[in-house]
PDB file of C-alpha atoms in Angstrom:
ATOM      1  CA  MET A 163       0.103  14.310  27.848  1.00 34.00           C
ATOM      2  CA  ALA A 164      -0.628  10.549  27.907  1.00 36.00           C
ATOM      3  CA  VAL A 165      -4.304  11.204  27.152  1.00 35.00           C
ATOM      4  CA  VAL A 166      -3.366  13.259  24.087  1.00 36.00           C
ATOM      5  CA  LEU A 167      -1.059  10.513  22.798  1.00 35.00           C
ATOM      6  CA  ALA A 168      -3.669   7.813  23.420  1.00 37.00           C
ATOM      7  CA  THR A 169      -6.327   9.866  21.652  1.00 34.00           C
ATOM      8  CA  GLN A 170      -4.060  10.408  18.637  1.00 39.00           C
ATOM      9  CA  ALA A 171      -3.089   6.733  18.461  1.00 41.00           C
ATOM     10  CA  CYS A 172      -6.722   5.612  18.282  1.00 42.00           C
ATOM     11  CA  SER A 173      -8.038   8.154  15.819  1.00 42.00           C
ATOM     12  CA  THR A 174      -8.611   8.361  12.115  1.00 46.00           C
ATOM     13  CA  THR A 175      -6.203  10.852  10.630  1.00 45.00           C
ATOM     14  CA  SER A 176      -6.960  13.231   7.816  1.00 46.00           C
ATOM     15  CA  SER A 177      -5.419  11.804   4.657  1.00 45.00           C
ATOM     16  CA  GLY A 178      -3.419  14.913   3.803  1.00 44.00           C
ATOM     17  CA  ASP A 179      -1.772  15.256   7.236  1.00 47.00           C
ATOM     18  CA  GLN A 180       0.566  12.279   6.909  1.00 54.00           C
ATOM     19  CA  GLY A 181       2.884  13.390   4.132  1.00 87.00           C
ATOM     20  CA  PHE A 182       1.527  10.602   1.940  1.00 94.00           C
ATOM     21  CA  GLN A 183       0.381  12.991  -0.801  1.00 96.00           C
ATOM     22  CA  GLY A 184       2.089  12.819  -4.192  1.00 96.00           C
ATOM     23  CA  ASN A 185       3.388  10.398  -6.779  1.00 98.00           C
ATOM     24  CA  TRP A 186       5.151   7.321  -5.369  1.00 98.00           C
ATOM     25  CA  LYS A 187       7.121   4.616  -7.154  1.00 99.00           C
ATOM     26  CA  ALA A 188       5.878   1.245  -5.837  1.00 99.00           C
ATOM     27  CA  ILE A 189       7.554  -2.154  -5.603  1.00 99.00           C
ATOM     28  CA  TRP A 190       5.429  -5.140  -4.537  1.00 99.00           C
ATOM     29  CA  GLU A 191       7.352  -8.136  -3.158  1.00 98.00           C
ATOM     30  CA  THR A 192       6.525 -11.475  -1.609  1.00 98.00           C
ATOM     31  CA  ASP A 193       8.760 -14.251  -0.327  1.00 96.00           C
ATOM     32  CA  PRO A 194       9.211 -17.130  -2.804  1.00 96.00           C
ATOM     33  CA  ALA A 195       9.518 -19.520   0.173  1.00 94.00           C
ATOM     34  CA  GLY A 196       5.761 -19.179   0.628  1.00 93.00           C
ATOM     35  CA  TYR A 197       5.182 -20.689  -2.825  1.00 93.00           C
ATOM     36  CA  PRO A 198       7.000 -24.037  -2.957  1.00 92.00           C
ATOM     37  CA  GLY A 199       7.570 -25.320  -6.453  1.00 91.00           C
ATOM     38  CA  LEU A 200       6.976 -21.920  -8.064  1.00 92.00           C
ATOM     39  CA  SER A 201      10.143 -20.052  -7.105  1.00 88.00           C
ATOM     40  CA  ASP A 202      11.962 -21.165 -10.248  1.00 90.00           C
ATOM     41  CA  LYS A 203       8.962 -20.440 -12.511  1.00 94.00           C
ATOM     42  CA  LEU A 204       7.731 -17.022 -11.359  1.00 96.00           C
ATOM     43  CA  ASP A 205       9.089 -13.613 -10.401  1.00 97.00           C
ATOM     44  CA  PHE A 206       8.102 -12.336  -6.964  1.00 98.00           C
ATOM     45  CA  THR A 207       8.326  -8.570  -7.527  1.00 98.00           C
ATOM     46  CA  MET A 208       6.233  -6.076  -9.470  1.00 99.00           C
ATOM     47  CA  GLY A 209       6.714  -2.378 -10.121  1.00 99.00           C
ATOM     48  CA  GLY A 210       4.063   0.288 -10.240  1.00 99.00           C
ATOM     49  CA  ARG A 211       2.996   3.530  -8.614  1.00 98.00           C
ATOM     50  CA  PHE A 212       0.665   5.071  -6.051  1.00 98.00           C
ATOM     51  CA  LEU A 213      -0.701   8.540  -6.871  1.00 98.00           C
ATOM     52  CA  ILE A 214      -2.236  10.139  -3.780  1.00 97.00           C
ATOM     53  CA  GLU A 215      -4.205  13.362  -4.228  1.00 96.00           C
ATOM     54  CA  GLY A 216      -6.563  14.577  -1.501  1.00 96.00           C
ATOM     55  CA  ASP A 217      -8.661  11.616  -0.353  1.00 94.00           C
ATOM     56  CA  SER A 218      -8.142   9.787  -3.672  1.00 96.00           C
ATOM     57  CA  ILE A 219      -5.496   7.150  -4.341  1.00 97.00           C
ATOM     58  CA  THR A 220      -4.728   5.659  -7.756  1.00 98.00           C
ATOM     59  CA  ILE A 221      -2.791   2.399  -7.665  1.00 98.00           C
ATOM     60  CA  GLU A 222      -1.116   1.021 -10.778  1.00 98.00           C
ATOM     61  CA  GLY A 223       0.764  -2.256 -10.934  1.00 98.00           C
ATOM     62  CA  TYR A 224       2.786  -3.149 -13.997  1.00 98.00           C
ATOM     63  CA  GLY A 225       2.383  -6.897 -14.330  1.00 98.00           C
ATOM     64  CA  TYR A 226       4.244  -9.022 -16.856  1.00 98.00           C
ATOM     65  CA  LYS A 227       4.502 -12.624 -18.001  1.00 97.00           C
ATOM     66  CA  GLY A 228       5.801 -14.731 -15.129  1.00 97.00           C
ATOM     67  CA  CYS A 229       4.870 -12.204 -12.409  1.00 98.00           C
ATOM     68  CA  ILE A 230       3.177 -13.839  -9.399  1.00 97.00           C
ATOM     69  CA  PHE A 231       0.924 -10.799  -8.863  1.00 97.00           C
ATOM     70  CA  THR A 232      -0.528 -10.378 -12.372  1.00 97.00           C
ATOM     71  CA  GLU A 233       0.441 -10.542 -16.028  1.00 97.00           C
ATOM     72  CA  ASP A 234      -1.602  -7.419 -16.808  1.00 97.00           C
ATOM     73  CA  THR A 235      -1.397  -3.793 -15.796  1.00 97.00           C
ATOM     74  CA  ILE A 236      -3.784  -3.059 -12.936  1.00 97.00           C
ATOM     75  CA  HIS A 237      -5.337   0.359 -12.352  1.00 98.00           C
ATOM     76  CA  HIS A 238      -7.546   1.141  -9.344  1.00 95.00           C
ATOM     77  CA  LYS A 239      -8.839   4.508  -8.148  1.00 96.00           C
ATOM     78  CA  LEU A 240      -9.930   4.349  -4.513  1.00 96.00           C
ATOM     79  CA  ILE A 241     -10.556   6.425  -1.388  1.00 96.00           C
ATOM     80  CA  TRP A 242      -7.951   6.192   1.379  1.00 96.00           C
ATOM     81  CA  LYS A 243      -7.653   6.921   5.105  1.00 94.00           C
ATOM     82  CA  ILE A 244      -5.054   6.415   7.800  1.00 94.00           C
ATOM     83  CA  ARG A 245      -6.303   4.768  10.985  1.00 93.00           C
ATOM     84  CA  ASN A 246      -3.799   3.940  13.719  1.00 93.00           C
ATOM     85  CA  ASP A 247      -1.030   1.993  11.912  1.00 95.00           C
ATOM     86  CA  SER A 248      -3.089   1.172   8.811  1.00 97.00           C
ATOM     87  CA  LEU A 249      -3.592   2.562   5.327  1.00 96.00           C
ATOM     88  CA  MET A 250      -7.227   1.738   4.612  1.00 96.00           C
ATOM     89  CA  LEU A 251      -8.538   1.646   1.037  1.00 96.00           C
ATOM     90  CA  TYR A 252     -12.221   1.972   0.121  1.00 96.00           C
ATOM     91  CA  ASN A 253     -14.006   1.369  -3.175  1.00 92.00           C
ATOM     92  CA  ASP A 254     -16.509   4.003  -2.038  1.00 86.00           C
ATOM     93  CA  ALA A 255     -17.394   5.543   1.324  1.00 79.00           C
ATOM     94  CA  GLN A 256     -19.497   2.512   2.357  1.00 83.00           C
ATOM     95  CA  THR A 257     -17.454  -0.301   0.789  1.00 85.00           C
ATOM     96  CA  PRO A 258     -14.182  -1.157   2.512  1.00 84.00           C
ATOM     97  CA  GLY A 259     -11.402  -2.633   0.436  1.00 89.00           C
ATOM     98  CA  LEU A 260      -7.862  -3.581   1.442  1.00 93.00           C
ATOM     99  CA  THR A 261      -6.025  -2.556   4.592  1.00 97.00           C
ATOM    100  CA  TYR A 262      -2.237  -2.273   4.504  1.00 98.00           C
ATOM    101  CA  ARG A 263      -0.277  -2.137   7.761  1.00 98.00           C
ATOM    102  CA  ILE A 264       2.165   0.786   7.775  1.00 98.00           C
ATOM    103  CA  ILE A 265       5.518  -0.705   8.758  1.00 98.00           C
ATOM    104  CA  GLN A 266       7.551   2.460   8.235  1.00 96.00           C
ATOM    105  CA  SER A 267       6.789   6.000   7.169  1.00 94.00           C
ATOM    106  CA  GLY A 268       9.446   8.626   6.678  1.00 90.00           C
ATOM    107  CA  GLU A 269      10.533  11.337   4.339  1.00 86.00           C
ATOM    108  CA  GLY A 270      10.531   9.911   0.831  1.00 94.00           C
ATOM    109  CA  GLN A 271       9.770   6.288   1.778  1.00 97.00           C
ATOM    110  CA  ILE A 272       6.794   4.290   3.055  1.00 97.00           C
ATOM    111  CA  LYS A 273       6.752   0.531   3.724  1.00 98.00           C
ATOM    112  CA  LEU A 274       3.440  -1.321   3.770  1.00 98.00           C
ATOM    113  CA  GLN A 275       2.389  -4.914   4.450  1.00 99.00           C
ATOM    114  CA  LEU A 276      -0.693  -6.828   3.309  1.00 97.00           C
ATOM    115  CA  GLU A 277      -0.411 -10.354   4.739  1.00 96.00           C
ATOM    116  CA  ASP A 278       2.654 -11.826   2.954  1.00 97.00           C
ATOM    117  CA  ILE A 279       2.918  -8.974   0.429  1.00 98.00           C
ATOM    118  CA  PHE A 280       5.213  -6.023   1.088  1.00 99.00           C
ATOM    119  CA  VAL A 281       5.018  -2.726  -0.796  1.00 99.00           C
ATOM    120  CA  THR A 282       7.807  -0.153  -0.706  1.00 99.00           C
ATOM    121  CA  LEU A 283       6.897   3.353  -1.856  1.00 98.00           C
ATOM    122  CA  THR A 284       9.598   5.881  -2.739  1.00 98.00           C
ATOM    123  CA  LYS A 285       9.380   9.407  -4.081  1.00 95.00           C
TER     124      LYS A 285
END
């Protein structure tokens, strides 16, 4: 039993097996305390969405004037995989991109972390 659990914990999981598939509302957040002098000038949240279909993930962020993340709308179509406790994004099969740590994953909600940026996904 312990060998099975250890093997599963150290493996790459098929993208579709994690219940991540579908259209997710996304909220990016970061702590204003990490940006002294900017907390009264900028907003530290941004809305958007993650669309996960098969091994493809489309990430949209809806920036706006005064948003710390971006003032523009971002749109990225990437490849994704789950490995251990990480959501790994790739530009193509040979080019790694960002890696989010999966903090929580449950029915209808996923919480991710990328350094000091937190993303909450809800269905």
